[in-house]
Structure formats: C-alpha cells, structure tokens
PDB file of C-alpha atoms in Angstrom:
ATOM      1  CA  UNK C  25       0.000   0.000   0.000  1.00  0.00           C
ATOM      2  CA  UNK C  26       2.820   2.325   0.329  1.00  0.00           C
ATOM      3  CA  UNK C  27       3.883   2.233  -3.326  1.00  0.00           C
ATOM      4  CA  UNK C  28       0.199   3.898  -4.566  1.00  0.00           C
ATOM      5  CA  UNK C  29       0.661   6.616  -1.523  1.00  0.00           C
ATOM      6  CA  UNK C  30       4.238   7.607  -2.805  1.00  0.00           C
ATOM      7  CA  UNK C  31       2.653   7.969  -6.423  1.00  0.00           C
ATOM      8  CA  UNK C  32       0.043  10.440  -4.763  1.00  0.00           C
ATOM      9  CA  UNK C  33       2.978  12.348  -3.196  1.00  0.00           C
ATOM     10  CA  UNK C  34       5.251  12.080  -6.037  1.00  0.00           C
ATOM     11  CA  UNK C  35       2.431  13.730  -8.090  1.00  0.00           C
ATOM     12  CA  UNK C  36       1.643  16.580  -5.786  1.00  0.00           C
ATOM     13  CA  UNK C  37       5.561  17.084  -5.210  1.00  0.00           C
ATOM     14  CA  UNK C  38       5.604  17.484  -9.161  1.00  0.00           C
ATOM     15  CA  UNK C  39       2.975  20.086  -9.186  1.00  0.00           C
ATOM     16  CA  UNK C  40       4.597  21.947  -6.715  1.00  0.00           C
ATOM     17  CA  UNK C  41       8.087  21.958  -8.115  1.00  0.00           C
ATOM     18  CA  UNK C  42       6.734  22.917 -11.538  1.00  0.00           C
ATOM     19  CA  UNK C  43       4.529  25.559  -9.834  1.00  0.00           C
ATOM     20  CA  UNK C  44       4.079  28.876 -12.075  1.00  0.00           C
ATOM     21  CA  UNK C  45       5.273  32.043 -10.815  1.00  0.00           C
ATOM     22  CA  UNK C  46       4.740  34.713 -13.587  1.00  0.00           C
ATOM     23  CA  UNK C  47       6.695  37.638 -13.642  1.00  0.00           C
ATOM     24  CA  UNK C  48       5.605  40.998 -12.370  1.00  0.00           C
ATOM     25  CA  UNK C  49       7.698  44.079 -12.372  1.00  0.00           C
ATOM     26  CA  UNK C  50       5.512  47.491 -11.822  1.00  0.00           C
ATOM     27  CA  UNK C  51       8.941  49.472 -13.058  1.00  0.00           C
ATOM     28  CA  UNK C  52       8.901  47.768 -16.190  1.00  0.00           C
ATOM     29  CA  UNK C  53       5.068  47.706 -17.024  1.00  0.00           C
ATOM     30  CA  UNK C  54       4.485  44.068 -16.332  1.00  0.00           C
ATOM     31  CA  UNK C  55       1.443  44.005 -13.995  1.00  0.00           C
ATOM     32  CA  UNK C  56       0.983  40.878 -12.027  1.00  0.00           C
ATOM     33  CA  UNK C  57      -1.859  38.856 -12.906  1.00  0.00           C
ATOM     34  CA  UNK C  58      -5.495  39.941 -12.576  1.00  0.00           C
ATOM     35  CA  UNK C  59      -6.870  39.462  -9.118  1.00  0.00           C
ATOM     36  CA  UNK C  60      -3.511  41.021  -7.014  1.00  0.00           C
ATOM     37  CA  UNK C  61      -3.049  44.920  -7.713  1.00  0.00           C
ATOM     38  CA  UNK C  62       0.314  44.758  -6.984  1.00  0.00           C
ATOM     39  CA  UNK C  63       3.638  42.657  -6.991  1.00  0.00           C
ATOM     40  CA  UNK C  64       4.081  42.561  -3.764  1.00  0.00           C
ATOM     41  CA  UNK C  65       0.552  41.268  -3.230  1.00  0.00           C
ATOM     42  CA  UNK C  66       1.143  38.351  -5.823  1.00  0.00           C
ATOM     43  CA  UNK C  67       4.201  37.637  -4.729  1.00  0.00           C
ATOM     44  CA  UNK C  68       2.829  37.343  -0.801  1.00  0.00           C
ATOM     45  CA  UNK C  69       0.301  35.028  -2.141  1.00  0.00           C
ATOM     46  CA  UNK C  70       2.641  32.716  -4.082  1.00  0.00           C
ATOM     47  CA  UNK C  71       4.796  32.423  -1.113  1.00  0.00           C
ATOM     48  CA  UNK C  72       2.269  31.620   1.137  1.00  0.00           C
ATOM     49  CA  UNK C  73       0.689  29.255  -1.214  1.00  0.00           C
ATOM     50  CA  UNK C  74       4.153  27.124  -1.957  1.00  0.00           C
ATOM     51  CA  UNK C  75       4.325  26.975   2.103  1.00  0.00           C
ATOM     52  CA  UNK C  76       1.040  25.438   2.764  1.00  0.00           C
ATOM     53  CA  UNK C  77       1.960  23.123  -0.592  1.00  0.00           C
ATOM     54  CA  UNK C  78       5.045  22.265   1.201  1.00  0.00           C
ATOM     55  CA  UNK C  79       3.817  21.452   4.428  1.00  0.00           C
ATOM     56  CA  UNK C  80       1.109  19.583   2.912  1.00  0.00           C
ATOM     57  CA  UNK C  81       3.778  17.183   1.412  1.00  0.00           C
ATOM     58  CA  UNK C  82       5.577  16.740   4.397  1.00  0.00           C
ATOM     59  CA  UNK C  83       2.429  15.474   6.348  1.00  0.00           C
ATOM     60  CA  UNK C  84       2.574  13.337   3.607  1.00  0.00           C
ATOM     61  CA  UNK C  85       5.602  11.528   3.968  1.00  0.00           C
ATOM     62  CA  UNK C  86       5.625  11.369   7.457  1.00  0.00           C
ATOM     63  CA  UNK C  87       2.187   9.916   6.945  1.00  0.00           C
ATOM     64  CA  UNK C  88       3.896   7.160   4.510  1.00  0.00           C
ATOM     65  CA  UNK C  89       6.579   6.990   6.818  1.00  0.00           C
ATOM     66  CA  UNK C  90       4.150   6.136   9.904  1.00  0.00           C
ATOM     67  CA  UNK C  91       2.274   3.856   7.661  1.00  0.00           C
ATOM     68  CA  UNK C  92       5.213   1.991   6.315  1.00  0.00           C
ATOM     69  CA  UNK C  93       6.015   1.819   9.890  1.00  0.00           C
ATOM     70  CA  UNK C  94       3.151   0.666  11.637  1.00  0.00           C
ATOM     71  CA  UNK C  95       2.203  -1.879   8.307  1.00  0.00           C
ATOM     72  CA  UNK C  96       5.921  -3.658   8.425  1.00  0.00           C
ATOM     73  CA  UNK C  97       5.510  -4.022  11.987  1.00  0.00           C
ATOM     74  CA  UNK C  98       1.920  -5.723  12.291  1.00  0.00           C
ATOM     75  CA  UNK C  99       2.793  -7.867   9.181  1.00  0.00           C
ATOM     76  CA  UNK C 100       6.039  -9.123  10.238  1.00  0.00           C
ATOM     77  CA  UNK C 101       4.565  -9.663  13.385  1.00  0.00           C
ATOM     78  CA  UNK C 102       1.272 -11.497  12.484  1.00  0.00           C
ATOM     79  CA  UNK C 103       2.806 -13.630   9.798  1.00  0.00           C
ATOM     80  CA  UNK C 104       5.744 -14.329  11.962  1.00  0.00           C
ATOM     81  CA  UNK C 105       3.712 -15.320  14.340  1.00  0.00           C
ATOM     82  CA  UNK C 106       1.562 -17.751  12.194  1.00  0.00           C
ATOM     83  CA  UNK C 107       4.362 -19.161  11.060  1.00  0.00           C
ATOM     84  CA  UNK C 108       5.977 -20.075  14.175  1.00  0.00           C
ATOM     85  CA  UNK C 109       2.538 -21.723  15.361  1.00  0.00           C
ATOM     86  CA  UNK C 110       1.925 -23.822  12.628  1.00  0.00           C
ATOM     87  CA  UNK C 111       5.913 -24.369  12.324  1.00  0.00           C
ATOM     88  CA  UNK C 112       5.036 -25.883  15.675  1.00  0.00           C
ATOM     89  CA  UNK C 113       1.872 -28.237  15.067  1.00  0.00           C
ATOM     90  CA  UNK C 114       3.471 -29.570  12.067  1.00  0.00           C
ATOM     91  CA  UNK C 115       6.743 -30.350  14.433  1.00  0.00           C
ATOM     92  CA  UNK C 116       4.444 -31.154  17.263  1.00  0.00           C
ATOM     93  CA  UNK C 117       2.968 -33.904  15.218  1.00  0.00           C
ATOM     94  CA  UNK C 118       5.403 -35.090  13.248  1.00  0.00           C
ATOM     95  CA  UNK C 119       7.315 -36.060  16.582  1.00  0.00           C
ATOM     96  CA  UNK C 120       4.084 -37.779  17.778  1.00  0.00           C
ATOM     97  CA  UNK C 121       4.115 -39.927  14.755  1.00  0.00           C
ATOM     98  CA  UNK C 122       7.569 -41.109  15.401  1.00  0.00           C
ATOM     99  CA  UNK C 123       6.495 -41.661  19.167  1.00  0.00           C
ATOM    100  CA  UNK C 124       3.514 -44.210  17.428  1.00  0.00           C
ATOM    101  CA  UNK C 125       5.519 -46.240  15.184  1.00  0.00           C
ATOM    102  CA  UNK C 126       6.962 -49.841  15.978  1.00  0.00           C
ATOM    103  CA  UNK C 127      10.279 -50.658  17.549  1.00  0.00           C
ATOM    104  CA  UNK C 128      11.361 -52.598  14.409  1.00  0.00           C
ATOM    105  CA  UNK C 129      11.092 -48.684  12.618  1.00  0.00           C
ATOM    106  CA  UNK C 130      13.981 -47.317  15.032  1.00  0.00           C
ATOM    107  CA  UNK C 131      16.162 -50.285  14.425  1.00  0.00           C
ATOM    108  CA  UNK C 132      16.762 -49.193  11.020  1.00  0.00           C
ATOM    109  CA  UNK C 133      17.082 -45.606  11.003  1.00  0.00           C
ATOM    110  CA  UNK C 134      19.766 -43.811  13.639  1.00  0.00           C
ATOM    111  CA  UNK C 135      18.103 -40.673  16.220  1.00  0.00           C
ATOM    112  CA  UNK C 136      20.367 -38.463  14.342  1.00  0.00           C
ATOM    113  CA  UNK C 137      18.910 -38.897  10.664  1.00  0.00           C
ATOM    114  CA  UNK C 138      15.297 -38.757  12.368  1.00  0.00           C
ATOM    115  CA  UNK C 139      15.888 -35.736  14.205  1.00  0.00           C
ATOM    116  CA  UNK C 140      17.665 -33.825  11.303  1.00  0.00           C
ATOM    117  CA  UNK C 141      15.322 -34.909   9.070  1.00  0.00           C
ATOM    118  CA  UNK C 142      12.326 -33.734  11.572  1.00  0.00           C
ATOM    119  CA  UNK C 143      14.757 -30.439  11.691  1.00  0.00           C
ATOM    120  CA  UNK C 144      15.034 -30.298   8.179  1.00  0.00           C
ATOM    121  CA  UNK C 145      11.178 -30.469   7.172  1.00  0.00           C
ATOM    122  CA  UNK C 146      10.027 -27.979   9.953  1.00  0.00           C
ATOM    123  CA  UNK C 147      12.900 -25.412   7.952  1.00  0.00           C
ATOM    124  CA  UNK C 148      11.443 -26.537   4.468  1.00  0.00           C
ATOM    125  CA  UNK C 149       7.901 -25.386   5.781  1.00  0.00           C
ATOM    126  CA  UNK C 150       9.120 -22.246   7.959  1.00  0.00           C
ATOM    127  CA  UNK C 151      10.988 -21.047   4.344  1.00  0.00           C
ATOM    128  CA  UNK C 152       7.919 -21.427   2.160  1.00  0.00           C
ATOM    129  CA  UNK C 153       5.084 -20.295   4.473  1.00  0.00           C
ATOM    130  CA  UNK C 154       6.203 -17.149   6.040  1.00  0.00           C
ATOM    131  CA  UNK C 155       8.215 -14.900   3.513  1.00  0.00           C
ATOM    132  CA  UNK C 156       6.314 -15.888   0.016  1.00  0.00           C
ATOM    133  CA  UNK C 157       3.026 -15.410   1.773  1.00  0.00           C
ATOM    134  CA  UNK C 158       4.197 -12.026   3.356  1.00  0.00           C
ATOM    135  CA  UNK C 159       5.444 -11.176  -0.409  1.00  0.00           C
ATOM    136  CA  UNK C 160       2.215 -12.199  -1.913  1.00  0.00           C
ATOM    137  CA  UNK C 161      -0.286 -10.709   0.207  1.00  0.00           C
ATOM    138  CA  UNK C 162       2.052  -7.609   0.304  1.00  0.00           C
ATOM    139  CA  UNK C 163       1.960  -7.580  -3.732  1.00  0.00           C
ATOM    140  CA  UNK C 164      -1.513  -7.970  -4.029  1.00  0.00           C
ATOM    141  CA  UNK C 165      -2.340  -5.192  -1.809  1.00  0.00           C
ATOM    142  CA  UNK C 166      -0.074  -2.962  -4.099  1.00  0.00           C
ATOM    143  CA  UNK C 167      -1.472  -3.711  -6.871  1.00  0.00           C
ATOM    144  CA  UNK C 168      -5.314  -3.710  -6.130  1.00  0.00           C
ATOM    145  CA  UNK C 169      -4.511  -0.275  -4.302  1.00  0.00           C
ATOM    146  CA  UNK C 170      -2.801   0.921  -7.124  1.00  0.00           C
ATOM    147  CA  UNK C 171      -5.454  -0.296  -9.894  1.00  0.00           C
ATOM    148  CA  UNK C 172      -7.922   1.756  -7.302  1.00  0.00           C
ATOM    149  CA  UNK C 173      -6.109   4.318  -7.032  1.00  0.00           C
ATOM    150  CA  UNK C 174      -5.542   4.690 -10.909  1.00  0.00           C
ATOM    151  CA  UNK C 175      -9.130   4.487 -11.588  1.00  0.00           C
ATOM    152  CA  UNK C 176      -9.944   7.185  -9.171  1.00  0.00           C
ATOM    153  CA  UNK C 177      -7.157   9.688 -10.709  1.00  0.00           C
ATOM    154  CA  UNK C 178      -6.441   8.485 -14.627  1.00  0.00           C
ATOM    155  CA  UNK C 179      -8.800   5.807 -15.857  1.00  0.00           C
ATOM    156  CA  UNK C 180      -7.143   5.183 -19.166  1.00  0.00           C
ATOM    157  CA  UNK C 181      -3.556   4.379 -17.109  1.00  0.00           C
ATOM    158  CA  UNK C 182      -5.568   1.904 -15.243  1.00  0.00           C
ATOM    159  CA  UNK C 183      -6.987   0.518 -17.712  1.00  0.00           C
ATOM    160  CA  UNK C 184      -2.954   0.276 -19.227  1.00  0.00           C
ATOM    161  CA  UNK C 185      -2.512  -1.506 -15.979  1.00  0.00           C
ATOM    162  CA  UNK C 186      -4.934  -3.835 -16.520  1.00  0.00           C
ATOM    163  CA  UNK C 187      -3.701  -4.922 -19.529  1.00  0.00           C
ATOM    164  CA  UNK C 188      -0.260  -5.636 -17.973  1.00  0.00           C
ATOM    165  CA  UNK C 189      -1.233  -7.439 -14.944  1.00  0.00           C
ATOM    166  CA  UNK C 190      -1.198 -10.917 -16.432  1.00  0.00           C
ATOM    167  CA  UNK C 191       2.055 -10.398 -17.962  1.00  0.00           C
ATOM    168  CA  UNK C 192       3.338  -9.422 -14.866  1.00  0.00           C
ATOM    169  CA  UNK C 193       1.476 -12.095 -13.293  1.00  0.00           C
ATOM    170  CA  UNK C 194       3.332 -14.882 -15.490  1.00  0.00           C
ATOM    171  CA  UNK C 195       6.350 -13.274 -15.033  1.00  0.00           C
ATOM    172  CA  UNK C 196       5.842 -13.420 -10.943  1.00  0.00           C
ATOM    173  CA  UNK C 197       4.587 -17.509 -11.826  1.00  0.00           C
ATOM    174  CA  UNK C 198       7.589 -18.297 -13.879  1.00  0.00           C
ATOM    175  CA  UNK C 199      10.004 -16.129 -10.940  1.00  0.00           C
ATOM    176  CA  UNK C 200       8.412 -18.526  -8.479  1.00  0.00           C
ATOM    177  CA  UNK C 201       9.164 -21.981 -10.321  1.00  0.00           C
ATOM    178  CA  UNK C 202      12.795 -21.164 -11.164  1.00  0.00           C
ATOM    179  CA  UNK C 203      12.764 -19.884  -6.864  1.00  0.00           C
ATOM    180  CA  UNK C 204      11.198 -23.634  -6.560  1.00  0.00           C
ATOM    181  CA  UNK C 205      13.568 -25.502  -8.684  1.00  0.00           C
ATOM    182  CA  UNK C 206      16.641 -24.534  -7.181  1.00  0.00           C
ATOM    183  CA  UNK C 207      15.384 -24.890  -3.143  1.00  0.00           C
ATOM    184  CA  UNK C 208      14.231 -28.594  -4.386  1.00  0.00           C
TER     185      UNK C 208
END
C-alpha cells in the first residue's frame, strides 16, 4: 500500500516543483496577474501558497513513513507469528508420529537422521510459508490499491494496468518456479 501513496505524493511534489510564478515588475510595465493589484501582493500570495503546498507534502511523507512503519511491523509480526505456530503443530505432530511407530522402525534408522530430518522439514515449511506469503499478500495489496487508485485519478492508465497485470502475473509464476527448482 505504500507504493500507490508515494505515487500520490510524487504527483503533488511534481505540481509543486513545476509551480508557475509569472513575472511581475511594476517598473517595467508588467502588472501581475489579474486578481492582485500589486507585486508585492502576488508575490505574498505565491509564497504563502508554496508553504502550505510544502507542508502539505511533508504530512505526507511522514504519513507514509508512519504507515510503512506501523504496516511492516503488524505484518512481520502477524505472519511471523503464524508461522511459528503452525511451524510448531506440524513439528508437534510429526514427533508424535515417530512416538507411534513400531520398535522394528527405530532399528533401522539412527536418532540423528530422524531428528535432522524432523529439523530439516520444519525449515522446508518455515521457508515457504512465512516470507512468500508475506510477499504475496504484500503484492496484491499494491497492486489492487494501485489499480484503485488509478481508476480514481487516470482511468485510461488503469486501464494500461490492466492490460499488464497478467504479464506481470506470469512473469511473478515463472520467478516462483525457477525460486522452486533450485530450493528442491
């Protein structure tokens, strides 16, 4: 979600860098534009206007920045968290199978292959259930805020964006099995 917000503030910060100040010099003849008598006038109003633009895009950032903040935080730890439980259950119960099977099954396999290989699987599920997940749901917030957001402010860009999704959603898919291929 913080990608759309910076396009919103990267837009206003682009209207207020490129914003018009017209020149005005009474000496020289050139009046300032219609509704201000005099430079001064115009030039009191321009300045006060660019302030209030300026501190509007710094509530802006540190809004993203709070955001950003405050988002990492509960994600990281609500996914973390989910992870570690069900990290857990899956260990939990794969060492309560072990504890069920026959005596004859631990004459042919040593505690250290069983344990590593409980140690290994619990990684293997820890690896692909907390940081993909985070990524995905993290990527498809971005985007559906973003196709939103376009819609709202330029609906022929998001309908460009629509177009490009599934291209960028193959190119995600085909990312993922080469990601796959060389953890297997």
């Amino acid at each position: 979600l913080m990608f759309p917000g910076w396009g919103i503030v990267f837009a206003y910060m682009i209207e207020f860098l490129y914003y018009p100040v017209f020149p005005c010099d009474e000496d020289a003849g050139i009046m300032p534009p219609p509704p201000y008598t005099t430079c001064v006038q115009y030039w009191d109003f321009v300045a006060d206007d660019m302030q209030g633009m300026s501190i509007t895009l710094t509530y802006g950032w540190l809004g993203i920045i709070g955001a950003t903040c405050i988002g990492n935080i509960l994600i990281f730890y609500g996914f973390g968290t989910a992870s570690e439980k069900m990290n857990k259950r899956v260990r939990d119960a794969a060492f309560t199978s072990l504890l069920r099977q026959e005596i004859a099954f631990f004459d042919c396999r040593t505690v250290g292959s069983l344990t590593s290989q409980l140690q290994d699987d619990a990684a293997m599920i820890h690896s692909f259930s907390g940081e993909p997940l985070r990524q995905l749901i993290m990527s498809l917030a971005s985007v559906l805020v973003g196709v939103v957001v376009s819609f709202i402010f330029m609906w022929p860009f998001a309908l460009v964006s629509l177009g490009t999704i599934p291209f960028m959603g193959f190119g995600a898919e085909m990312e993922m099995k080469m990601y796959m291929v060389r953890v297997l």
